[in-house]
N, C-alpha and C. Protein backbone atom coordinates (compact mmCIF):
# COMPACT_ATOMS: atom_id res chain seq x y z
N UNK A 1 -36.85 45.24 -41.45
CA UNK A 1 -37.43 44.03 -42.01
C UNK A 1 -37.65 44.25 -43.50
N UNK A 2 -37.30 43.20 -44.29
CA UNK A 2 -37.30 43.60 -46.06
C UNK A 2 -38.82 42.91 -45.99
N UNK A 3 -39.31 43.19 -47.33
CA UNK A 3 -40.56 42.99 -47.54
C UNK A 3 -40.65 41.89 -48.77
N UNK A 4 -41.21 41.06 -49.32
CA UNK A 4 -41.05 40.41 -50.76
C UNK A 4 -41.96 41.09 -51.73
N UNK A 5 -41.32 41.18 -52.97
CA UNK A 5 -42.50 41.69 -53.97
C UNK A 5 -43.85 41.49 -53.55
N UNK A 6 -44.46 40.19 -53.47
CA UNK A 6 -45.96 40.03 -53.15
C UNK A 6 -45.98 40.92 -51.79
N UNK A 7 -45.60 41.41 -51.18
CA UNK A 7 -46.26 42.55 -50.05
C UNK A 7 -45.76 43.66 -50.04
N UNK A 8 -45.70 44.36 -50.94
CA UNK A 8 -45.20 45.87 -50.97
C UNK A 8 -43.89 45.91 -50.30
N UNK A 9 -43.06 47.39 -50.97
CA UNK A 9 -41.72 47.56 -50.34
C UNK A 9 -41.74 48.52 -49.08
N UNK A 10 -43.08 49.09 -48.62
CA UNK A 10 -42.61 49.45 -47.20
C UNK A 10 -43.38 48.69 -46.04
N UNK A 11 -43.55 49.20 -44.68
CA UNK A 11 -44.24 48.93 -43.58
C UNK A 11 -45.28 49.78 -43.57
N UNK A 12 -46.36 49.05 -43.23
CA UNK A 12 -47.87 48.88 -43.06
C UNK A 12 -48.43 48.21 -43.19
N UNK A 13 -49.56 48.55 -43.03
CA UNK A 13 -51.32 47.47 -42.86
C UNK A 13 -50.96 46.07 -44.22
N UNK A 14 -51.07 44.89 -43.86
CA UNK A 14 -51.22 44.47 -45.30
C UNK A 14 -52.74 43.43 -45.41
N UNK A 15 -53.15 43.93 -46.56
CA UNK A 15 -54.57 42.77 -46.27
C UNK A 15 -54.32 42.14 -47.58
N UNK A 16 -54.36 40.78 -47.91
CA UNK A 16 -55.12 40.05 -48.85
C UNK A 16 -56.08 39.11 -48.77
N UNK A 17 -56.83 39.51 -50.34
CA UNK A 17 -58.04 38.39 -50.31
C UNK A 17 -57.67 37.49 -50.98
N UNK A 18 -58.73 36.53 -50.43
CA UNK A 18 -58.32 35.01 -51.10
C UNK A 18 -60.12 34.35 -51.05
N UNK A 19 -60.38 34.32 -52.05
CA UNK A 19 -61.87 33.69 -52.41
C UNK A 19 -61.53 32.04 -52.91
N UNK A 20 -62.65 31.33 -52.22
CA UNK A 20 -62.37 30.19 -52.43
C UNK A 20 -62.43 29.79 -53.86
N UNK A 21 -62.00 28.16 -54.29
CA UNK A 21 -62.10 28.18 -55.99
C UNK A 21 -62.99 26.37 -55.72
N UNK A 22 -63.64 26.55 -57.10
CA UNK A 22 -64.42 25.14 -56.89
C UNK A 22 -63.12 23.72 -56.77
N UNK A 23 -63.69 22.60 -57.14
CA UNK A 23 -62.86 21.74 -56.40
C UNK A 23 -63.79 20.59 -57.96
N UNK A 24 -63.10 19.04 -57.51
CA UNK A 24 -63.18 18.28 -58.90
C UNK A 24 -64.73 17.43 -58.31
N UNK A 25 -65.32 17.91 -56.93
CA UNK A 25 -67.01 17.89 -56.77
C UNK A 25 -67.62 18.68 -56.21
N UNK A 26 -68.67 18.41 -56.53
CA UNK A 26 -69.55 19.72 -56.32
C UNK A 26 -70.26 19.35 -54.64
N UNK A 27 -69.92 21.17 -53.95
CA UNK A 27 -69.91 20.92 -52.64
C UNK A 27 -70.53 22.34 -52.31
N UNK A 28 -71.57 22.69 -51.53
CA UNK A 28 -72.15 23.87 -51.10
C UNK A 28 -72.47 23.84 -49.77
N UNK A 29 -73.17 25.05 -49.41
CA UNK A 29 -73.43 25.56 -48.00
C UNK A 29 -74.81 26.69 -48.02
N UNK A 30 -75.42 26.30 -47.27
CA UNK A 30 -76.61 27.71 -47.41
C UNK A 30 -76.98 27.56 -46.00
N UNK A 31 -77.45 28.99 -45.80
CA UNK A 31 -76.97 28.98 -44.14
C UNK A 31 -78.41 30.67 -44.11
N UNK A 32 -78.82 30.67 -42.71
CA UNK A 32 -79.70 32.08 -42.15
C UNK A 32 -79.53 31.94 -40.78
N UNK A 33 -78.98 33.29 -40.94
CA UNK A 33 -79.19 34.21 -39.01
C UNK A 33 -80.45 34.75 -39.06
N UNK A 34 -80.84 34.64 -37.73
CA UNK A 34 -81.88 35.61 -37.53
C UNK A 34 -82.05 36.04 -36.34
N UNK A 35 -82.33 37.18 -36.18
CA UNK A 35 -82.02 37.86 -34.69
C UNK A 35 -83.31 38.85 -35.01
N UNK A 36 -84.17 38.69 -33.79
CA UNK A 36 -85.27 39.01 -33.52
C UNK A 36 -85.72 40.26 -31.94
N UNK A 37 -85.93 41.27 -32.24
CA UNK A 37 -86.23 42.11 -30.55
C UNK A 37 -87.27 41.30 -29.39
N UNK A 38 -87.40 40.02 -30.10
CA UNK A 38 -88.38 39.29 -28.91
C UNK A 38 -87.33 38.74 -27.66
N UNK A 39 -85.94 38.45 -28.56
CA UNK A 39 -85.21 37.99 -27.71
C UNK A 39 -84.18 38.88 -26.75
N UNK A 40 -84.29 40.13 -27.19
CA UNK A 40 -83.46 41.12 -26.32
C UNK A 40 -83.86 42.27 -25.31
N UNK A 41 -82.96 42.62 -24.37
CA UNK A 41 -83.28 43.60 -23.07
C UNK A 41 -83.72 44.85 -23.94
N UNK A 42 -84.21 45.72 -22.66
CA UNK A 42 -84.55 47.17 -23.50
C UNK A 42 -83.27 48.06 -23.11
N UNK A 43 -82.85 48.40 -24.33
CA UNK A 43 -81.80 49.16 -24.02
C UNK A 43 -81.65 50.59 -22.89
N UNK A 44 -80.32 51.05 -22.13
CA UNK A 44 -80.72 51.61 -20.91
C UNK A 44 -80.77 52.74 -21.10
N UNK A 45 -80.84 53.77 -22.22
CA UNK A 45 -81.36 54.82 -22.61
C UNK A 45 -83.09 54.91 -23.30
N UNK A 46 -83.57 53.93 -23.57
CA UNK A 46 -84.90 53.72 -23.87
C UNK A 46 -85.83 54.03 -22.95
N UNK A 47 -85.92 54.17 -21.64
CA UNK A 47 -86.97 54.75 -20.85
C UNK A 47 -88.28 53.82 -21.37
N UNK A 48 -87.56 52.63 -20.95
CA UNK A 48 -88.67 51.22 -20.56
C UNK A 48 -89.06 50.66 -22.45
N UNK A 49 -88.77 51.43 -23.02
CA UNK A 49 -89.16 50.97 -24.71
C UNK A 49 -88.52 50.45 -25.60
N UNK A 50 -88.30 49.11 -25.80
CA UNK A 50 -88.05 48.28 -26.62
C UNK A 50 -87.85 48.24 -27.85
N UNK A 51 -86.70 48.93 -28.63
CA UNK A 51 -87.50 48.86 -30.23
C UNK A 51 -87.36 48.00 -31.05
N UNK A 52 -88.03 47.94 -31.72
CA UNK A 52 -87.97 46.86 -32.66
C UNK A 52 -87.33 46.26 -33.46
N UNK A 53 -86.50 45.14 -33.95
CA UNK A 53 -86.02 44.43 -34.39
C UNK A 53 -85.85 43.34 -35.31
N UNK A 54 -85.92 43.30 -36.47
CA UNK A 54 -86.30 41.97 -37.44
C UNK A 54 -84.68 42.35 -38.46
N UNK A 55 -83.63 40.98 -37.97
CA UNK A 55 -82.50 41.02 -38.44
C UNK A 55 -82.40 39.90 -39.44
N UNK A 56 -82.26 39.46 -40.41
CA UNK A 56 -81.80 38.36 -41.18
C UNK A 56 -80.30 38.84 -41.89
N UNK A 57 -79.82 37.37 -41.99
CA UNK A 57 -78.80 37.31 -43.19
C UNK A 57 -78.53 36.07 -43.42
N UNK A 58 -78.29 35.96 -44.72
CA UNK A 58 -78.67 34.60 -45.19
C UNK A 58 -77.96 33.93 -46.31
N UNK A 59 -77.94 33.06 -47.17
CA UNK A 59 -76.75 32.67 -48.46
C UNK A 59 -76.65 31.28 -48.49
N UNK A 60 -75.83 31.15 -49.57
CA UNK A 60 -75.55 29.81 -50.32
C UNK A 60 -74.31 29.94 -51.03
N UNK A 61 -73.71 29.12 -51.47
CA UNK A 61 -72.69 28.99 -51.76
C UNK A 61 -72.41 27.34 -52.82
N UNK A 62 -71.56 27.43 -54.03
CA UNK A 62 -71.93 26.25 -54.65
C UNK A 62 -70.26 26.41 -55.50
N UNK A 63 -69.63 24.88 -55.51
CA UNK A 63 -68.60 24.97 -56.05
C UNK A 63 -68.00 23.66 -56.98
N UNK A 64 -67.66 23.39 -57.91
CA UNK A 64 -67.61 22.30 -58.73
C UNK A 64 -66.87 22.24 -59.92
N UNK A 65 -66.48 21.47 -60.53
CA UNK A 65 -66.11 20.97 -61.85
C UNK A 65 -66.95 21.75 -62.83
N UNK A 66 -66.14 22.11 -64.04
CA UNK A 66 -66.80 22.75 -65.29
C UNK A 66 -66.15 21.67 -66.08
N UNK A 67 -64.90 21.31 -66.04
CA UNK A 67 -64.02 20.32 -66.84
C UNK A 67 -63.18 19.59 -65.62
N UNK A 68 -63.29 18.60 -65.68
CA UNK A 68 -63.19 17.71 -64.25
C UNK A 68 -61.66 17.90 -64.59
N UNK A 69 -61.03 18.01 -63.29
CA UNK A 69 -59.62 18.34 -63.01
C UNK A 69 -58.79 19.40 -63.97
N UNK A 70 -59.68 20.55 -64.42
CA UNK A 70 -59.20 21.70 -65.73
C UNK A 70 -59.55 22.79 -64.91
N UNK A 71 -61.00 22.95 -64.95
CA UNK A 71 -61.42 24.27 -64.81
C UNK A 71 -63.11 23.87 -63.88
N UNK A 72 -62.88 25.26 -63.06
CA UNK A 72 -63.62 24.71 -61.50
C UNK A 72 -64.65 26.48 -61.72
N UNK A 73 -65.37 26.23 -61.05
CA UNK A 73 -66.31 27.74 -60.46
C UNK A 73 -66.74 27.56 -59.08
N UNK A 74 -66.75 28.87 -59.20
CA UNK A 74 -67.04 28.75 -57.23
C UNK A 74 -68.20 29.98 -57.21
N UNK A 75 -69.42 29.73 -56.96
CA UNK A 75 -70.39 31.16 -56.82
C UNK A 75 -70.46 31.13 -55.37
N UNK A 76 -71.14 32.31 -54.75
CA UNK A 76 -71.40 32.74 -53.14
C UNK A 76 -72.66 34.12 -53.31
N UNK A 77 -73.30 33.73 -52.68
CA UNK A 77 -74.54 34.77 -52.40
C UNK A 77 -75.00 35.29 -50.96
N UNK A 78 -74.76 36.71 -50.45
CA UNK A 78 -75.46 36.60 -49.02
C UNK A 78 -76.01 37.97 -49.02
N UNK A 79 -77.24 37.75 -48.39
CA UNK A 79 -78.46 38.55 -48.49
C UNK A 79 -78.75 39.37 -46.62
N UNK A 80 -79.08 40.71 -46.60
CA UNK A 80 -78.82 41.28 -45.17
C UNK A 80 -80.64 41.93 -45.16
N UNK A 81 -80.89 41.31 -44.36
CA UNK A 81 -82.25 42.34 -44.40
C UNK A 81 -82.13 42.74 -43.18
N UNK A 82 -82.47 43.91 -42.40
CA UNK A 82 -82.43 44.42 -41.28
C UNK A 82 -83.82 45.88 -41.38
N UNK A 83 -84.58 45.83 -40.43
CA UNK A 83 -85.75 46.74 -40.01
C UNK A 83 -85.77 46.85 -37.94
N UNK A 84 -85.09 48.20 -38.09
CA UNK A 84 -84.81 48.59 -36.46
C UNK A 84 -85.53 49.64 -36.42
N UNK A 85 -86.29 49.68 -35.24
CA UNK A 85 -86.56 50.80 -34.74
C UNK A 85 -85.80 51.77 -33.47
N UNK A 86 -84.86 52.50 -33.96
CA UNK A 86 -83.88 52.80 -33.77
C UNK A 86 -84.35 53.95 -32.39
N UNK A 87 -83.97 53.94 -31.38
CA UNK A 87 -84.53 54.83 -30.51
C UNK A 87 -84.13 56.34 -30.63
N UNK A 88 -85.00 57.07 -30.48
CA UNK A 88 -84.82 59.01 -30.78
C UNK A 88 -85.08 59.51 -29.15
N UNK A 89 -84.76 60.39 -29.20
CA UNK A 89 -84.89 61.60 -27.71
C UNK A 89 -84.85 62.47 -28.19
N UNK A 90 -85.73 63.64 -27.96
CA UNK A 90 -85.38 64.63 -27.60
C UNK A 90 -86.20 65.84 -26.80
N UNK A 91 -86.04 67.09 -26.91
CA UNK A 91 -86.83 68.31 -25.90
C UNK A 91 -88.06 68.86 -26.73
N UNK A 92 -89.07 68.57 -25.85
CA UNK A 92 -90.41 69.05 -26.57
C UNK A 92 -91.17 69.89 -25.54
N UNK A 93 -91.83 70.90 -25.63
CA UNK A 93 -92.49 71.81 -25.24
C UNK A 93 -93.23 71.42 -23.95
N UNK A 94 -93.57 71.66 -22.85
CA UNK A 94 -94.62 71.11 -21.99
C UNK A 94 -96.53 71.32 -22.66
N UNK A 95 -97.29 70.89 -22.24
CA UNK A 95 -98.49 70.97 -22.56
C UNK A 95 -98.66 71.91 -22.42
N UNK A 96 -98.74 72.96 -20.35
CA UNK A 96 -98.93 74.14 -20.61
C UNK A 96 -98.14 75.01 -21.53
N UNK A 97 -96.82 74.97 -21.86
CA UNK A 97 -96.63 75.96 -22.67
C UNK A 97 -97.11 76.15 -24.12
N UNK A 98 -97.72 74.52 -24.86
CA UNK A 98 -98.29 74.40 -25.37
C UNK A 98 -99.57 75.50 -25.84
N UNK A 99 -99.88 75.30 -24.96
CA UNK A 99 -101.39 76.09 -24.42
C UNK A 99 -101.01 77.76 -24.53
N UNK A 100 -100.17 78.06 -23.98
CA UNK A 100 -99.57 79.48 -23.62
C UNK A 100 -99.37 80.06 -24.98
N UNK A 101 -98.65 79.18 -25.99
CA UNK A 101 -98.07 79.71 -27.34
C UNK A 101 -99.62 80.23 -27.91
N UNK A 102 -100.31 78.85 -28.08
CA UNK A 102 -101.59 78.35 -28.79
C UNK A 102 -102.38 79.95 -28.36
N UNK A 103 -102.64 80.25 -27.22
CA UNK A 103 -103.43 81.12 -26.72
C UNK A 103 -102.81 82.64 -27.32
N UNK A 104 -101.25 83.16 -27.16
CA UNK A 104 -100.89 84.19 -27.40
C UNK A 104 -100.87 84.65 -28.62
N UNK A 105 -100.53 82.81 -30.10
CA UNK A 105 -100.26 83.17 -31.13
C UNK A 105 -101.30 82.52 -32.06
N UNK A 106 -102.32 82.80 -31.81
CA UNK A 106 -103.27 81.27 -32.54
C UNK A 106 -102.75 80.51 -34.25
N UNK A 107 -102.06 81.74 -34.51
CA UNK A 107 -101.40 81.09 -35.93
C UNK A 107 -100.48 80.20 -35.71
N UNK A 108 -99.96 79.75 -34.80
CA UNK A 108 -99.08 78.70 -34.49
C UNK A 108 -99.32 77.46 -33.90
N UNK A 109 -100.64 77.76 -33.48
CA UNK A 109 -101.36 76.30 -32.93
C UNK A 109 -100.91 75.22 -33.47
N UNK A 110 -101.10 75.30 -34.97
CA UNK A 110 -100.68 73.68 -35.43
C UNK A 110 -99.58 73.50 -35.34
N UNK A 111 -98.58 74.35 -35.68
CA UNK A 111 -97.24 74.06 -35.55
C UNK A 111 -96.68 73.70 -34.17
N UNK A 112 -97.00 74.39 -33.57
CA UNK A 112 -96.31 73.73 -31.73
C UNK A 112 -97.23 72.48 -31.56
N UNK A 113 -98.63 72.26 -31.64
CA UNK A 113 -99.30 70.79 -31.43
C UNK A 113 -98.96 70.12 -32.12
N UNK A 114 -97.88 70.02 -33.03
CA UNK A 114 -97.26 68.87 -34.10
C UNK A 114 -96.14 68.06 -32.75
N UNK A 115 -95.63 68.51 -31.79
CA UNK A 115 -94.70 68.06 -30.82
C UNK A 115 -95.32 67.00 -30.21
N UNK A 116 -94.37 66.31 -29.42
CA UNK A 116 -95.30 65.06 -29.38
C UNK A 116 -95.03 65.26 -27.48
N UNK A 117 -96.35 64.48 -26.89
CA UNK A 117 -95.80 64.77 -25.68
C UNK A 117 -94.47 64.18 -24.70
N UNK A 118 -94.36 65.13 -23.86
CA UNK A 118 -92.86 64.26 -23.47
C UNK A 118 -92.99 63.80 -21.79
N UNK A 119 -92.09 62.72 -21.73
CA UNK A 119 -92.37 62.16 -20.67
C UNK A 119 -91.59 62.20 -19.59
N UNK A 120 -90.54 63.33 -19.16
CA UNK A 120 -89.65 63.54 -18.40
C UNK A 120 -89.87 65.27 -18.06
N UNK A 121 -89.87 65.68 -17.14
CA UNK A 121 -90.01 67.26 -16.95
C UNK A 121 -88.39 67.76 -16.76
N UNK A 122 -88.39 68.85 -17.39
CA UNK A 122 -87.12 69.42 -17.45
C UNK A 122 -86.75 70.44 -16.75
N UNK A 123 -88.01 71.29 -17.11
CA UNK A 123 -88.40 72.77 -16.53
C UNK A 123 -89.48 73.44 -16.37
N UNK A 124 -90.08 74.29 -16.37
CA UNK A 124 -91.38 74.80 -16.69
C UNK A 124 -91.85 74.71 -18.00
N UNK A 125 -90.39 75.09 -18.92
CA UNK A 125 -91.29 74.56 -20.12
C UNK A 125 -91.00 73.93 -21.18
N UNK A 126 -90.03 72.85 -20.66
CA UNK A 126 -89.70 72.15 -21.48
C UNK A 126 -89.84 70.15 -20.66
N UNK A 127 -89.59 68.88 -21.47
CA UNK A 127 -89.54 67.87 -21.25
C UNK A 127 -89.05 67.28 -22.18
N UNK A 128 -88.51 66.09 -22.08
CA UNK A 128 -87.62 65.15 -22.35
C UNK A 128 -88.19 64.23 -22.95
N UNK A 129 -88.35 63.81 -24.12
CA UNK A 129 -89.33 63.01 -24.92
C UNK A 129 -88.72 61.68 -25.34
N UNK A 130 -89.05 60.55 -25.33
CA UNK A 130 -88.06 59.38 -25.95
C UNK A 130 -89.19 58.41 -27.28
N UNK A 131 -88.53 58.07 -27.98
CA UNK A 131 -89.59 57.37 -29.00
C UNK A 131 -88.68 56.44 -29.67
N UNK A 132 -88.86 56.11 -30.68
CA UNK A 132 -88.26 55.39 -31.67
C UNK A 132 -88.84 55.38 -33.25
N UNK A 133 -88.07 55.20 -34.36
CA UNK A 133 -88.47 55.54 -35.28
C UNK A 133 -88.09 54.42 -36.40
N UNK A 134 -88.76 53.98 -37.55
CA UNK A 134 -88.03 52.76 -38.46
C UNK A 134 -87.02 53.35 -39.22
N UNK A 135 -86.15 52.58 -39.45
CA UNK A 135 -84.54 52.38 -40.01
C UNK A 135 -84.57 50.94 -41.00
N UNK A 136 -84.89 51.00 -42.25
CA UNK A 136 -84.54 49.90 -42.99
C UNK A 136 -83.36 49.53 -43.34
N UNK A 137 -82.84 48.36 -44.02
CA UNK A 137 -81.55 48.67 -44.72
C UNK A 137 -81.94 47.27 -45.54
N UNK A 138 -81.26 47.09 -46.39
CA UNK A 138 -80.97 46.03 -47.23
C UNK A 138 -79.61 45.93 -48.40
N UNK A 139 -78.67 44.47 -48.18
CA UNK A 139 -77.70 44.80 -48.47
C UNK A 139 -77.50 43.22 -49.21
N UNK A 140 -77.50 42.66 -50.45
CA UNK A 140 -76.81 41.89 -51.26
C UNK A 140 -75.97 42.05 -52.15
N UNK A 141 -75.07 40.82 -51.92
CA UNK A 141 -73.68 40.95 -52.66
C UNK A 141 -73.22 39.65 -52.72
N UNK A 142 -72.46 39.25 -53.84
CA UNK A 142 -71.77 38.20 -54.72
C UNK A 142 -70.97 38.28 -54.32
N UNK A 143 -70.40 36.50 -55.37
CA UNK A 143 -68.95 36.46 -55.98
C UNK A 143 -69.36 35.33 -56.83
N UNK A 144 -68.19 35.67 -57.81
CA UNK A 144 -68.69 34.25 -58.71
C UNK A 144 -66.80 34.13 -59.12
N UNK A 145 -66.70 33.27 -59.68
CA UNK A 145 -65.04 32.69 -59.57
C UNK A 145 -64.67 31.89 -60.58
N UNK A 146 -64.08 31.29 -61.82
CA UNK A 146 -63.48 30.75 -62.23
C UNK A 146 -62.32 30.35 -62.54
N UNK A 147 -61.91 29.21 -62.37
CA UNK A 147 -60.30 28.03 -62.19
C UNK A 147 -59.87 27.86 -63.29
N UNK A 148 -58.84 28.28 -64.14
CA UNK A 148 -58.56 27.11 -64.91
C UNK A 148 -57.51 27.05 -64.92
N UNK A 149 -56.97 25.36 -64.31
CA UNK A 149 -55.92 24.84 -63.93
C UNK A 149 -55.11 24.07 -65.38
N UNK A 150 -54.18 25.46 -66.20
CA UNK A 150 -53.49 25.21 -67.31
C UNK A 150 -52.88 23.91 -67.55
N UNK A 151 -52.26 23.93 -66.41
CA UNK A 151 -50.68 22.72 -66.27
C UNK A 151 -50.29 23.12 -64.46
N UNK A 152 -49.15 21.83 -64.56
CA UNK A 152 -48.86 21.96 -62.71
C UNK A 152 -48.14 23.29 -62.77
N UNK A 153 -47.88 24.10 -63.72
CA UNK A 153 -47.09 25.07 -63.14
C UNK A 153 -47.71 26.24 -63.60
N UNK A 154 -49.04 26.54 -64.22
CA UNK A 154 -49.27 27.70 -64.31
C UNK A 154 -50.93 27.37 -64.33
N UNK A 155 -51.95 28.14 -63.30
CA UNK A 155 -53.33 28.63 -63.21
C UNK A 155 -53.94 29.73 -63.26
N UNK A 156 -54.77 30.29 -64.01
CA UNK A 156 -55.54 31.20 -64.54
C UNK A 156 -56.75 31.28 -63.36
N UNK A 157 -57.07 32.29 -62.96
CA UNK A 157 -58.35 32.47 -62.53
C UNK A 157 -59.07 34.01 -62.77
N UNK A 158 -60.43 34.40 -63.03
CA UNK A 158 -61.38 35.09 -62.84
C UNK A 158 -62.22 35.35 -61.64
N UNK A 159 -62.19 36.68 -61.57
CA UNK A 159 -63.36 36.97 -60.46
C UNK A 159 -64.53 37.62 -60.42
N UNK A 160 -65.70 37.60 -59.94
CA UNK A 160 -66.25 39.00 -60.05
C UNK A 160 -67.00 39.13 -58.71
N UNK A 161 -67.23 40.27 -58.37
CA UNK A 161 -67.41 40.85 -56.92
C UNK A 161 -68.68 42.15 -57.17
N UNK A 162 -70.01 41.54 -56.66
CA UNK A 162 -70.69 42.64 -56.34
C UNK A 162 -71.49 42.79 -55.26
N UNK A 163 -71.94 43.72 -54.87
CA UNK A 163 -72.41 44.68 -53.26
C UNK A 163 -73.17 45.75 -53.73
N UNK A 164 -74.85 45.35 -53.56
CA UNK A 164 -75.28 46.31 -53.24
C UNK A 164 -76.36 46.82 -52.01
N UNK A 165 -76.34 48.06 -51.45
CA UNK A 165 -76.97 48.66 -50.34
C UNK A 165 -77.66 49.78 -50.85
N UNK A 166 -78.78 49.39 -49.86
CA UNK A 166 -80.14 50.62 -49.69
C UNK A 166 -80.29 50.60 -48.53
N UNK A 167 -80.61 51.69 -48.31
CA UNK A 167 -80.94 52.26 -47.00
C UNK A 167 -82.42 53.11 -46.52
């Protein structure tokens, strides 16, 4: 299969973007998800505990005439807030052995009572602990766009593209 200039000369993946461009009226969109842990099961590794959940994402979008039938802009904004309490497991000491360390090594008391207790028995001296812990994130990112429609046979456009994330 030959390929055309606009898609490279061999075989593979091909992606292009295509961002919208304003138009000769002005036309927008603003829009929010929201997804909440009030509305969902407890997941089946959680050992009955639910964690927590507060999802948004959200935006607007605005597109129009700068010079009616010349030159157009197109902006886009969408905003990610997300706070999970992401579920943890793992092996923590039993109480008595707790006790056993505490008693043999007293300098270590605080350090082994920093474990948290666990709620599955494993062995004599160990158990299976499950919890959950917060996970923030936050993630906004652009586009902003300009048209300018020269003549029927030749158009100019600008872009700009930004994204940023914290975690």
């Amino acid at each position: 299969v030959g390929y055309s200039a606009d898609q490279g000369g061999s075989p593979g993946g091909q992606i292009e973007e295509v961002s919208k461009t304003g138009g000769d009226r002005f036309s927008g969109a603003a829009w929010e998800y929201i997804r909440n842990s009030v509305f969902d099961a407890s997941p089946w590794d959680a050992a009955g505990q639910l964690p927590g959940l507060h999802y948004n994402d959200f935006g607007g979008n605005l597109g129009g005439p700068i010079v009616k039938k010349k030159v157009f802009f197109f902006v886009n904004y969408e905003g990610n807030r997300e706070n999970i309490n992401q579920i943890l497991t793992g092996i923590v000491p039993t109480a008595q052995f707790k006790a056993q360390v505490a008693a043999q090594q007293p300098a270590l008391a605080p350090l082994i009572n920093q474990f948290p207790a666990g709620q599955v028995p494993i062995d004599a001296v160990s158990m299976q602990w499950f919890g959950s812990g917060p996970q923030a994130t936050t993630e906004n990112s652009g586009l902003a766009r300009v048209d300018w429609h020269v003549n029927d046979k030749m158009s100019i456009f600008g872009r700009f593209n930004d994204d940023a994330y914290t975690e």
